[in-house]
PDB file of N, CA, C and O in Angstrom:
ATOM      1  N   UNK A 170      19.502 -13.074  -8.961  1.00  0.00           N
ATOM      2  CA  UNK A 170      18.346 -12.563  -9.659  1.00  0.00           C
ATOM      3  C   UNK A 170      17.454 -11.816  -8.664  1.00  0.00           C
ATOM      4  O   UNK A 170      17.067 -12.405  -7.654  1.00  0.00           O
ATOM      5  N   UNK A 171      17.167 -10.755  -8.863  1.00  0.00           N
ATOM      6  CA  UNK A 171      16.417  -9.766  -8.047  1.00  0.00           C
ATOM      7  C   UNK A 171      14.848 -10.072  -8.078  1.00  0.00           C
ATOM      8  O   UNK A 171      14.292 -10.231  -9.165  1.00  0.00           O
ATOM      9  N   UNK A 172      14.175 -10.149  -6.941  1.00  0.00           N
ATOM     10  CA  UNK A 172      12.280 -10.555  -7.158  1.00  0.00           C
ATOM     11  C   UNK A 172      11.909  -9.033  -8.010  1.00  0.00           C
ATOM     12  O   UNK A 172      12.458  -7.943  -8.171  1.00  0.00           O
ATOM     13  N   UNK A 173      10.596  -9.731  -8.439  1.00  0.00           N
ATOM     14  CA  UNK A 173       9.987  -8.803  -8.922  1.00  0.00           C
ATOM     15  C   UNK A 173       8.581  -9.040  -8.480  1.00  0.00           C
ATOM     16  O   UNK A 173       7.931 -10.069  -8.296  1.00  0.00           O
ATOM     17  N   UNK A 174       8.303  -7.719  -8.364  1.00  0.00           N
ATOM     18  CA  UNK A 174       6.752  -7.885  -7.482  1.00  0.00           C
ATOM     19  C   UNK A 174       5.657  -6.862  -8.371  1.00  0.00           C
ATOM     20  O   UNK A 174       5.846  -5.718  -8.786  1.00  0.00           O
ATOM     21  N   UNK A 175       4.851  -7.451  -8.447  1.00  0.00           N
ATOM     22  CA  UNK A 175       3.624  -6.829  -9.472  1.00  0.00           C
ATOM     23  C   UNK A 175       2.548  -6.335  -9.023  1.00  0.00           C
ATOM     24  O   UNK A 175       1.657  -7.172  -9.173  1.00  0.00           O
ATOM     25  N   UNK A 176       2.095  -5.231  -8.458  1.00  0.00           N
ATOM     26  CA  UNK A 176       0.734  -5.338  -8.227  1.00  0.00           C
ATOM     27  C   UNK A 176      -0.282  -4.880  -8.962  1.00  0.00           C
ATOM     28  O   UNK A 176      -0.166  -3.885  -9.678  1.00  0.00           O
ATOM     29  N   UNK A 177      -1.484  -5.638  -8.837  1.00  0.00           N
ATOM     30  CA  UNK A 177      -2.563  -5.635  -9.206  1.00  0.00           C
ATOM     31  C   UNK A 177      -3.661  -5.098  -9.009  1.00  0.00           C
ATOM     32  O   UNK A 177      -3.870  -5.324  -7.817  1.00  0.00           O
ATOM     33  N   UNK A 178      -4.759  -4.361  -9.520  1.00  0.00           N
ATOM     34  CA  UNK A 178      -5.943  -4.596  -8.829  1.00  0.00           C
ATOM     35  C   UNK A 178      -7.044  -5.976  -8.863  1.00  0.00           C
ATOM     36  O   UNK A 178      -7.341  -6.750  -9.773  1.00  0.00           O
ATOM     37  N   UNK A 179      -7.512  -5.868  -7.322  1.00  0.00           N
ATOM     38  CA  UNK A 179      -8.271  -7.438  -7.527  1.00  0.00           C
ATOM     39  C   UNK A 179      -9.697  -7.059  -7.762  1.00  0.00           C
ATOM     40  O   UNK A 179     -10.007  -5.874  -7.892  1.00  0.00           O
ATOM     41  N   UNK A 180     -10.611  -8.061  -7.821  1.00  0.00           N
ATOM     42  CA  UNK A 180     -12.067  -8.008  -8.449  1.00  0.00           C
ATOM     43  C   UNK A 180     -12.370  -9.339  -7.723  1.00  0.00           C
ATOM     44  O   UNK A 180     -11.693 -10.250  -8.200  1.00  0.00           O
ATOM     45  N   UNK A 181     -13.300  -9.789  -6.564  1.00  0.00           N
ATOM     46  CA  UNK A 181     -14.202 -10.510  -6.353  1.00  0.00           C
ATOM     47  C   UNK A 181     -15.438 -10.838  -7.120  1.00  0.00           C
ATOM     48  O   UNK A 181     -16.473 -10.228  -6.848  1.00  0.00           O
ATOM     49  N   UNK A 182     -15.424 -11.719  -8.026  1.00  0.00           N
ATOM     50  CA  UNK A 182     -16.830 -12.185  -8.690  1.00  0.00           C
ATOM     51  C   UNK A 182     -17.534 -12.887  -7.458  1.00  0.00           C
ATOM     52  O   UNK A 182     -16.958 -13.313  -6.456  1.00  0.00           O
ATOM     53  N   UNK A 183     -18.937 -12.927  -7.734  1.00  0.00           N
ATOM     54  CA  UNK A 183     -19.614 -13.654  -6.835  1.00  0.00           C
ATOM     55  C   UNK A 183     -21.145 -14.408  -8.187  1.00  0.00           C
ATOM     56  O   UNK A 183     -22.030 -13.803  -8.792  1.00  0.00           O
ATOM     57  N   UNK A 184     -20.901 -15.395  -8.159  1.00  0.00           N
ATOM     58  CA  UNK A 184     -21.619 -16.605  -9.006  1.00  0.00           C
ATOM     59  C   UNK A 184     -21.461 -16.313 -10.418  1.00  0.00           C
ATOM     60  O   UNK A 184     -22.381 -15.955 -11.154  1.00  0.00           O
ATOM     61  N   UNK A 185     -20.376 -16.466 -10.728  1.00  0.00           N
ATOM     62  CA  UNK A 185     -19.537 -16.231 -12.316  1.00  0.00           C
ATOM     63  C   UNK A 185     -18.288 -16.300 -11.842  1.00  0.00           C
ATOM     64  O   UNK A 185     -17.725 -15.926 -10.813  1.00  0.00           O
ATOM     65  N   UNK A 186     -17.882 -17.037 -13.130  1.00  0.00           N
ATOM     66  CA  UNK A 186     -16.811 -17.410 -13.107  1.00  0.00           C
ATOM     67  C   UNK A 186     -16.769 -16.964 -14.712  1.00  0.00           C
ATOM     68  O   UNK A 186     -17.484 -17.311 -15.653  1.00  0.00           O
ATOM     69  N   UNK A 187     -15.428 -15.885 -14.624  1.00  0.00           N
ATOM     70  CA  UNK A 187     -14.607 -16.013 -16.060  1.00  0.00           C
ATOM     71  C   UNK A 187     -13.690 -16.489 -16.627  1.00  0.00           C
ATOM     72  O   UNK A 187     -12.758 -16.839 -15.904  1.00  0.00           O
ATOM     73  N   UNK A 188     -13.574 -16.667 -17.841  1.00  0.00           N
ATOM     74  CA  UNK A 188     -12.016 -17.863 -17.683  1.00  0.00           C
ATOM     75  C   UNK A 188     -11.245 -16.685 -18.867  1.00  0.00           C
ATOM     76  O   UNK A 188     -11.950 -15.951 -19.560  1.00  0.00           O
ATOM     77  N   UNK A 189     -10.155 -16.675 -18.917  1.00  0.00           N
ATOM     78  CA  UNK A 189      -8.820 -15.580 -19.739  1.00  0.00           C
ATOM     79  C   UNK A 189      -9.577 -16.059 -21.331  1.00  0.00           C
ATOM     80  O   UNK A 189      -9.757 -17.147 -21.877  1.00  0.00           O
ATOM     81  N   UNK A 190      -9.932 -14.427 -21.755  1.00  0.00           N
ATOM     82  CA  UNK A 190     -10.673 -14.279 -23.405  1.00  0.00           C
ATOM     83  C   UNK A 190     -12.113 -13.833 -23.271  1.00  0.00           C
ATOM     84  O   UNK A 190     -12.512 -12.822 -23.850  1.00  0.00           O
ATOM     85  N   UNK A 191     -12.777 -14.468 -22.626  1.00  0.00           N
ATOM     86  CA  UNK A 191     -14.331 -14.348 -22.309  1.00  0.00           C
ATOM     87  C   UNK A 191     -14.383 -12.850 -22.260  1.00  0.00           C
ATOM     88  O   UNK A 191     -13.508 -12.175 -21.718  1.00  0.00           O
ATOM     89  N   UNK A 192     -15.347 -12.404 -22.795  1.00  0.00           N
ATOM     90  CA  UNK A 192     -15.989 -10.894 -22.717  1.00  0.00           C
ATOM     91  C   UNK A 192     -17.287 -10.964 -21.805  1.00  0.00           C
ATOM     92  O   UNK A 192     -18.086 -11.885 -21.973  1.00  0.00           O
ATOM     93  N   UNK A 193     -17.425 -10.314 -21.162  1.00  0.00           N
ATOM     94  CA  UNK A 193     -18.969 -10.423 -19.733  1.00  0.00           C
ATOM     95  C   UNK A 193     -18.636  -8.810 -19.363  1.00  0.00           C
ATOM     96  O   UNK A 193     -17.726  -7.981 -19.375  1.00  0.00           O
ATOM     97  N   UNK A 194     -20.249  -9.016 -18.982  1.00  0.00           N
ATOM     98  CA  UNK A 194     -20.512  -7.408 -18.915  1.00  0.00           C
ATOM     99  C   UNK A 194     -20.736  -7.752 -17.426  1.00  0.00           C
ATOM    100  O   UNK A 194     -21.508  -8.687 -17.212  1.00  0.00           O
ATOM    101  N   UNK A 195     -20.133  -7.088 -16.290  1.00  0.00           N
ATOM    102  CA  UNK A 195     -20.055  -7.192 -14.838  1.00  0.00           C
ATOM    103  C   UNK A 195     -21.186  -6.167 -14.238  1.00  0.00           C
ATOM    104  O   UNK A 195     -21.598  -5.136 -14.770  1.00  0.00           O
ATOM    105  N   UNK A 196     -21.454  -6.561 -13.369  1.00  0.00           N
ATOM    106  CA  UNK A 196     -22.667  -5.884 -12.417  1.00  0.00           C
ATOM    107  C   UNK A 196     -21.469  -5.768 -11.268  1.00  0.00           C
ATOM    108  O   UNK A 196     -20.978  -6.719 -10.659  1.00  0.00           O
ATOM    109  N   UNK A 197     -21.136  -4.422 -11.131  1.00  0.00           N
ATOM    110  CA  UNK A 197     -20.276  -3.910  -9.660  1.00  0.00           C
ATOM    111  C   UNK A 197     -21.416  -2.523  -8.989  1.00  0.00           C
ATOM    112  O   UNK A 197     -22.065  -1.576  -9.431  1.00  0.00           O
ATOM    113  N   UNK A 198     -21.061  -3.284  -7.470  1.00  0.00           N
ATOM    114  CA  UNK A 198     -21.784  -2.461  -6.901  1.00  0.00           C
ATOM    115  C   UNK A 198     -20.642  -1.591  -5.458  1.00  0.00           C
ATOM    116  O   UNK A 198     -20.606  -0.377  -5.258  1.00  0.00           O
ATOM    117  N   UNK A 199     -19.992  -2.462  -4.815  1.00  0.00           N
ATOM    118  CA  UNK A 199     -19.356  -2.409  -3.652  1.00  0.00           C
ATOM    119  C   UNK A 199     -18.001  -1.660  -4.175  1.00  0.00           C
ATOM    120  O   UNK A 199     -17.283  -1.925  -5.139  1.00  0.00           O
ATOM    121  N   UNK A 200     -17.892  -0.416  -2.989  1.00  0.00           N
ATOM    122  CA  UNK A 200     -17.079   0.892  -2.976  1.00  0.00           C
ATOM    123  C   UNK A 200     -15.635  -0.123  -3.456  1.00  0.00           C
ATOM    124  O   UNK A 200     -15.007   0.346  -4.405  1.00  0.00           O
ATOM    125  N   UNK A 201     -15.172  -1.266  -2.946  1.00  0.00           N
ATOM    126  CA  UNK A 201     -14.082  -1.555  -3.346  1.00  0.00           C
ATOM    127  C   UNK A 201     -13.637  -1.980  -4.727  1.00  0.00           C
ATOM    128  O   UNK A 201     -12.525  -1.813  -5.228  1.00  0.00           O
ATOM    129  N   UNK A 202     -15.048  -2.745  -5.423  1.00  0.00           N
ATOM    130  CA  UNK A 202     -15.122  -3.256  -6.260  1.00  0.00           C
ATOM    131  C   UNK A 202     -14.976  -1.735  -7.238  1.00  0.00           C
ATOM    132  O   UNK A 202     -14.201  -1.560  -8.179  1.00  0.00           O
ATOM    133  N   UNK A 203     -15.673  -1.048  -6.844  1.00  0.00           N
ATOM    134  CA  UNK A 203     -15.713  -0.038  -8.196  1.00  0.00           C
ATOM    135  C   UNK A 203     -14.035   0.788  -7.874  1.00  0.00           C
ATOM    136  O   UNK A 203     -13.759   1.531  -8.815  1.00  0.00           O
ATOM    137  N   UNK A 204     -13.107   0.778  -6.931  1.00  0.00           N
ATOM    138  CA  UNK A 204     -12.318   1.676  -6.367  1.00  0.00           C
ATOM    139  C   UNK A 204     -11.310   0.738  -7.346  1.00  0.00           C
ATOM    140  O   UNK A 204     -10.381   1.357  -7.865  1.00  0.00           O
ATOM    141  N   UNK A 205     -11.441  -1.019  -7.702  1.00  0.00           N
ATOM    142  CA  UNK A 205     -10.203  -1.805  -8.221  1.00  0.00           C
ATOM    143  C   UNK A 205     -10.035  -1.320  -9.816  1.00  0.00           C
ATOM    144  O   UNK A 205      -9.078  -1.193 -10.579  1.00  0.00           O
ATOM    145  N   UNK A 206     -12.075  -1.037  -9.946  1.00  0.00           N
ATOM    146  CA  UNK A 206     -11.977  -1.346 -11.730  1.00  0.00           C
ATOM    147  C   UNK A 206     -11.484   0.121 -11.955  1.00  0.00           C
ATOM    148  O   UNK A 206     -11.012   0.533 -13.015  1.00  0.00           O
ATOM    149  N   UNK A 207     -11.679   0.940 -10.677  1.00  0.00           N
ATOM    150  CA  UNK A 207     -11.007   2.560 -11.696  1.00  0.00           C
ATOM    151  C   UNK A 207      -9.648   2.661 -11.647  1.00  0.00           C
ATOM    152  O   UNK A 207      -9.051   3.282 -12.526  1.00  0.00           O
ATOM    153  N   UNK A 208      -8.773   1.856 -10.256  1.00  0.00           N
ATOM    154  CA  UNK A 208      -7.340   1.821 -10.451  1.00  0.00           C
ATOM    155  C   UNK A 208      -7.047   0.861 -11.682  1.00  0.00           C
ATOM    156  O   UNK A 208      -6.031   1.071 -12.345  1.00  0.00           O
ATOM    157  N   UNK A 209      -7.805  -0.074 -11.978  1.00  0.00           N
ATOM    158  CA  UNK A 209      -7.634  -0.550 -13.729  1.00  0.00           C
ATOM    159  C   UNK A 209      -7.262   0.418 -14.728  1.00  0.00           C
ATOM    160  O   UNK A 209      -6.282   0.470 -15.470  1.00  0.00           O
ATOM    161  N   UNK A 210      -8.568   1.410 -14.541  1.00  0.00           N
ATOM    162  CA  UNK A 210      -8.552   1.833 -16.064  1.00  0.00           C
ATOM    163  C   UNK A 210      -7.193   2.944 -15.840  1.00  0.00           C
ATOM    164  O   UNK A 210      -6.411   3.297 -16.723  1.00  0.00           O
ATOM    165  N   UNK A 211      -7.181   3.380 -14.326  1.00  0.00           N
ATOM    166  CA  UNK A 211      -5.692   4.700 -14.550  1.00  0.00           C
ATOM    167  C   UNK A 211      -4.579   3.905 -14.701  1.00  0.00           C
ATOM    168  O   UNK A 211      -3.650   4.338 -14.018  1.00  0.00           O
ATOM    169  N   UNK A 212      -4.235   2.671 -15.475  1.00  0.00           N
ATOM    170  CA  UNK A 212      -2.913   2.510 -15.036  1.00  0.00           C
ATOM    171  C   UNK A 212      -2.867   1.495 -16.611  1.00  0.00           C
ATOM    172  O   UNK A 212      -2.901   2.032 -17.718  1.00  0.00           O
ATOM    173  N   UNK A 213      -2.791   0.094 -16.423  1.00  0.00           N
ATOM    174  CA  UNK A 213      -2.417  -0.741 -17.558  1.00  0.00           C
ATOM    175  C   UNK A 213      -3.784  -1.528 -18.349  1.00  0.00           C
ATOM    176  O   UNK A 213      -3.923  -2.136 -19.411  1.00  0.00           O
ATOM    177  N   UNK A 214      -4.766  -1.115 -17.100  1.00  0.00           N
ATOM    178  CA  UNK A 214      -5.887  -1.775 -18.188  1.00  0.00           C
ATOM    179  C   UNK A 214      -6.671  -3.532 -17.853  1.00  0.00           C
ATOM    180  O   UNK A 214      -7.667  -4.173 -18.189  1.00  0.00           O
ATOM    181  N   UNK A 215      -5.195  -3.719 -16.808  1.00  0.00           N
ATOM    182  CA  UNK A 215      -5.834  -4.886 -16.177  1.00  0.00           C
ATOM    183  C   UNK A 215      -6.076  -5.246 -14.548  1.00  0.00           C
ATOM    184  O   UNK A 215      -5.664  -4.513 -13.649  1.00  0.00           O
ATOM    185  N   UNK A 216      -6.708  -6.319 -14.355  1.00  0.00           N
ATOM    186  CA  UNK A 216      -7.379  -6.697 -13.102  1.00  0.00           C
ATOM    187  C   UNK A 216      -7.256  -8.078 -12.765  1.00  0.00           C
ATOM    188  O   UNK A 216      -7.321  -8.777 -13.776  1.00  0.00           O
ATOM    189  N   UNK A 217      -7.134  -8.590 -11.929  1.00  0.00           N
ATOM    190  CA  UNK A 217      -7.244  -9.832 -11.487  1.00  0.00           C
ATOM    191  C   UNK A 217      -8.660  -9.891 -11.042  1.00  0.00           C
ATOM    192  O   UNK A 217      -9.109  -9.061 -10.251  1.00  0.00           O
ATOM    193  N   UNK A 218      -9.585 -11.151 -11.686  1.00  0.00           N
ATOM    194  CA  UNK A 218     -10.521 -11.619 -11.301  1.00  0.00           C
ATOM    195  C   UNK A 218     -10.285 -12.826 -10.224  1.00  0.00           C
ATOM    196  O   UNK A 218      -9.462 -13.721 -10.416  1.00  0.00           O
ATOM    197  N   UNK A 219     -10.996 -12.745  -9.230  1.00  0.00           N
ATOM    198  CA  UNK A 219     -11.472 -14.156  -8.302  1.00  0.00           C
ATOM    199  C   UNK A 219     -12.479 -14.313  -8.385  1.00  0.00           C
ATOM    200  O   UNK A 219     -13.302 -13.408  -8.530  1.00  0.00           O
ATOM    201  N   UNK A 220     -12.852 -16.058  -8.291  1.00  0.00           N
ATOM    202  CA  UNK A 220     -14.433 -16.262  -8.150  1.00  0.00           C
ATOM    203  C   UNK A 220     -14.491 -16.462  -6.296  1.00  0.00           C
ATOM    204  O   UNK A 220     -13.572 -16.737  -5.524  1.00  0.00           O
ATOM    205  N   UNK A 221     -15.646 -16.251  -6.079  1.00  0.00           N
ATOM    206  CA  UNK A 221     -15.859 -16.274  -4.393  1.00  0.00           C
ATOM    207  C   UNK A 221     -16.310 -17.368  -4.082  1.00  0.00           C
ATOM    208  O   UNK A 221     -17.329 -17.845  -4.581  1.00  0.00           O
ATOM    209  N   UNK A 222     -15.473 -18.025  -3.040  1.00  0.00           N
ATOM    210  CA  UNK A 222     -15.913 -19.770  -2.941  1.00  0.00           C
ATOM    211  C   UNK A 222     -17.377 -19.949  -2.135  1.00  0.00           C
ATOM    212  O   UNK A 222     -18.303 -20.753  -2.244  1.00  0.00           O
ATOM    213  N   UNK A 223     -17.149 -18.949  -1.389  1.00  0.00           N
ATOM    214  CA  UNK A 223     -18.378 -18.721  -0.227  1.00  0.00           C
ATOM    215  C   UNK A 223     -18.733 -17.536  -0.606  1.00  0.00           C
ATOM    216  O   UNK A 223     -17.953 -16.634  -0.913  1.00  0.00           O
ATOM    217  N   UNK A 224     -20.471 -17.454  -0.600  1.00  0.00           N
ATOM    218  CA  UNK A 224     -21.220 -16.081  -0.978  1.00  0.00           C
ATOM    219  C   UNK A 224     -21.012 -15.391   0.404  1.00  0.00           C
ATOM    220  O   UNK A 224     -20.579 -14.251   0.566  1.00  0.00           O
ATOM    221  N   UNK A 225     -21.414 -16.323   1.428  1.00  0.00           N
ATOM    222  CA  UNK A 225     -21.307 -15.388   2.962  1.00  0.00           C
ATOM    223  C   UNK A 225     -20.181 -14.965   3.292  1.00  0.00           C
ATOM    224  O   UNK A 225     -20.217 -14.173   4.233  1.00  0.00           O
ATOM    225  N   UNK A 226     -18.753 -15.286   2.698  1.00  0.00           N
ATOM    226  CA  UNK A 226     -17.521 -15.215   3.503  1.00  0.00           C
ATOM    227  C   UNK A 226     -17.684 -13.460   3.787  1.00  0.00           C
ATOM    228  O   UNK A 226     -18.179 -12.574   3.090  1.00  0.00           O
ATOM    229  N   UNK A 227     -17.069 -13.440   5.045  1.00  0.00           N
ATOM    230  CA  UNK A 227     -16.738 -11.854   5.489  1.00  0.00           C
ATOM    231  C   UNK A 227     -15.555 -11.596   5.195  1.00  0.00           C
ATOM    232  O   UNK A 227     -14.642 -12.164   5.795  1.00  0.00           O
ATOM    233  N   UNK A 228     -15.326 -10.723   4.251  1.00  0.00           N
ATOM    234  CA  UNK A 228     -13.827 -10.436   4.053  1.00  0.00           C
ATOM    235  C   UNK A 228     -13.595  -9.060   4.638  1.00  0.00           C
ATOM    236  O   UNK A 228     -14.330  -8.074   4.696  1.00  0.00           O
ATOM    237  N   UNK A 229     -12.054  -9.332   5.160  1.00  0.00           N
ATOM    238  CA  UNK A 229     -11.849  -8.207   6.023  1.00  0.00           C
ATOM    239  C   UNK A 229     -11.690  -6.238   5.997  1.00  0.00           C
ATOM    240  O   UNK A 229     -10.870  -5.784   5.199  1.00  0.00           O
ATOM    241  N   UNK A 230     -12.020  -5.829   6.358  1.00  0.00           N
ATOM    242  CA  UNK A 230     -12.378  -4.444   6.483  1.00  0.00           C
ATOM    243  C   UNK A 230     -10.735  -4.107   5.890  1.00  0.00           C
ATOM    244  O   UNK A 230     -10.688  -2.969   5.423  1.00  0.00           O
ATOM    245  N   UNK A 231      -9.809  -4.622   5.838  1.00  0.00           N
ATOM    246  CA  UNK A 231      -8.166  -4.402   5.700  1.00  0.00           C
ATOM    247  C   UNK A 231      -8.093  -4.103   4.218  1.00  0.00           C
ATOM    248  O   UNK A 231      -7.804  -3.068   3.618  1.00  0.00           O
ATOM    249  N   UNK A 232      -8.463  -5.394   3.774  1.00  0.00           N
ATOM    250  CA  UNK A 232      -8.177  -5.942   2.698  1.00  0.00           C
ATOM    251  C   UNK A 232      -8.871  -4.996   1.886  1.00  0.00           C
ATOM    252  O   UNK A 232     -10.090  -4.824   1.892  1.00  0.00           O
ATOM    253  N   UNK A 233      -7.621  -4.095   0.843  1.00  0.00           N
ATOM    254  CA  UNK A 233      -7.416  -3.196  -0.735  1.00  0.00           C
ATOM    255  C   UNK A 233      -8.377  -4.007  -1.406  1.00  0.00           C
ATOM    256  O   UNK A 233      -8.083  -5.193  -1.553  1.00  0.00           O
ATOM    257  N   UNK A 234      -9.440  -3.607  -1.828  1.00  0.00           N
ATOM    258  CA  UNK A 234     -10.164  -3.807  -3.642  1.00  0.00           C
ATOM    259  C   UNK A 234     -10.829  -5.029  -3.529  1.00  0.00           C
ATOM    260  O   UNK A 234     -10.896  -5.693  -4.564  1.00  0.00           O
ATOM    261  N   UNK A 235     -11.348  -5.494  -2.491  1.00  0.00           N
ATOM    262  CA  UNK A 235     -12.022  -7.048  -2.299  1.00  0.00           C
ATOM    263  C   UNK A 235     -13.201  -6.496  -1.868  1.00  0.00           C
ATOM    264  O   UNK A 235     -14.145  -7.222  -1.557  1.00  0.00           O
TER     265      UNK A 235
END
């Protein structure tokens, strides 16, 4: 059986949490954040949400759409 690999765009929430169905109107501000939700809309329409465990965490300069 051959892998199959999916990618996504991701979405960092920071103090919200959504759970699969919920409708919420998002406050995006950060170049990556807005760079995930427009590779959303050019392609299938969806996104992976995370909630952020730590408000301070530094996430890395590397890291696509976070």
């Amino acid at each position: 059986m051959a892998n199959l690999i999916i990618t996504k765009p991701l979405l960092a929430l920071r103090g919200v949490l959504i759970f699969p169905g919920m409708i919420a109107n998002l406050d995006v501000g950060r170049e990556k954040s807005i760079a995930a939700i427009d590779a959303a809309e050019g392609t299938d329409k969806q996104i992976i949400l995370v909630r952020k465990l730590q408000l301070l965490l530094d996430i890395s300069q590397n890291a696509p759409f976070i």
